[in-house]
Short mmCIF file of C-alpha atoms in Angstrom, two decimals:
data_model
loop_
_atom_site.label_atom_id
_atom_site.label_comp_id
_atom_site.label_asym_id
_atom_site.label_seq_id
_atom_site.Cartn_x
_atom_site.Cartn_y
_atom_site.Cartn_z
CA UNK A 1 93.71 119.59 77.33
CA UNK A 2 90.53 119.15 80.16
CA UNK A 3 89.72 115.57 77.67
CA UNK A 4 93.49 114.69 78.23
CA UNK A 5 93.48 115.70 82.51
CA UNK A 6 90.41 113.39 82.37
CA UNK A 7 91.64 110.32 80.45
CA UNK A 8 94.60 110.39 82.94
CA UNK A 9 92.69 110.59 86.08
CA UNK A 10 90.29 107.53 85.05
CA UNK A 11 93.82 105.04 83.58
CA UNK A 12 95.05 106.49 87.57
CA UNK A 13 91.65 105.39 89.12
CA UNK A 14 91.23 102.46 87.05
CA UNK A 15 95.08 101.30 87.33
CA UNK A 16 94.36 101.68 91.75
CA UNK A 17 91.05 99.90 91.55
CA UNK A 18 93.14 97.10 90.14
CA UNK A 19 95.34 96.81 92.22
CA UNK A 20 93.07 97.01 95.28
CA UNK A 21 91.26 94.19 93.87
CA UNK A 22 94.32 91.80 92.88
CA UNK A 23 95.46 92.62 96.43
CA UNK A 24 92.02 91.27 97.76
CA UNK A 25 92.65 88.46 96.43
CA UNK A 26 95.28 87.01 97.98
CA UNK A 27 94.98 83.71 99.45
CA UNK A 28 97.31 82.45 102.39
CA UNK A 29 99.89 80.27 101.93
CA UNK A 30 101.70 79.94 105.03
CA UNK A 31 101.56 82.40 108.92
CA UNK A 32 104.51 82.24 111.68
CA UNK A 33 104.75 84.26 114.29
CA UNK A 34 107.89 85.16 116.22
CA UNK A 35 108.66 87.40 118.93
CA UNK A 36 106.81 90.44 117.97
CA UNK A 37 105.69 89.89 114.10
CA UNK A 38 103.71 87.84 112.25
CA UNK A 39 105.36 86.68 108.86
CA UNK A 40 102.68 85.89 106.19
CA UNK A 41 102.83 84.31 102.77
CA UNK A 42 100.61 84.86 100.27
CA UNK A 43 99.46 84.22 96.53
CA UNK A 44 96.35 84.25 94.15
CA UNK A 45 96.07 80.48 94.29
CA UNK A 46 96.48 80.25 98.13
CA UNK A 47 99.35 76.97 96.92
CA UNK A 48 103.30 77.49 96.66
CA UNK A 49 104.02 75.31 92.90
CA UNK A 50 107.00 73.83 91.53
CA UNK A 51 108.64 76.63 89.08
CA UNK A 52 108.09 80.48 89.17
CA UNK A 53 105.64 81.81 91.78
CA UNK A 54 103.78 85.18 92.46
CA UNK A 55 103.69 85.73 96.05
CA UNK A 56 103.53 88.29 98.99
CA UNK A 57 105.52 88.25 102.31
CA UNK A 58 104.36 90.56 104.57
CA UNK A 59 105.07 91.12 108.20
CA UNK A 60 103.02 92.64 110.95
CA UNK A 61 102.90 93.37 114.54
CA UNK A 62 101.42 90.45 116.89
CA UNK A 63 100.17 92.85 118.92
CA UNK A 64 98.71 95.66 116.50
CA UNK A 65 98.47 93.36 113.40
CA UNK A 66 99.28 96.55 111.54
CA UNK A 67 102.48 96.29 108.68
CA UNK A 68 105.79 96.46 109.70
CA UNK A 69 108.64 98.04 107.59
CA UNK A 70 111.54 95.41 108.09
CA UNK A 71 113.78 96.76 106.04
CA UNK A 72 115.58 94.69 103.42
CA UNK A 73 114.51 90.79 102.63
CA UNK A 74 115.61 87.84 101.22
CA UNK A 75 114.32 84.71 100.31
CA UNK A 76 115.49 81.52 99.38
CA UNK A 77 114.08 78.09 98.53
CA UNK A 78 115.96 74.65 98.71
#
């Protein structure tokens, strides 16, 4: 049971680590800011391709530049 409790806590560590670092990562695509928020776009490649694309909006105060929960988003492309 204590081997078990430890395999679980290193896949949770490990799993976090990953994350942190894939998050790191992330290369700018595109920054506007508006009234009070900054909207960023972001991917691995830093580039916005033709066909499916793994990106990250994210929006934070101007004036703290910490995240801002904006509730529900949508996105489209034309």
């Amino acid at each position: 049971m204590h081997r078990r409790n430890m395999l679980v806590v290193c896949a949770t560590l490990l799993a976090m680590t990953a994350a942190a670092a894939w998050a790191a990562e992330l290369k700018p695509i595109t920054r506007h800011k508006t009234k009070d928020l900054v909207i960023s776009l972001s991917s691995e490649s830093g580039q916005w391709t033709q066909g499916n694309n793994a990106f990250v909006l994210q929006f934070t105060s101007a004036a703290t530049t910490q995240p801002v929960d904006v509730g529900t988003v949508a996105l489209s492309t034309s």
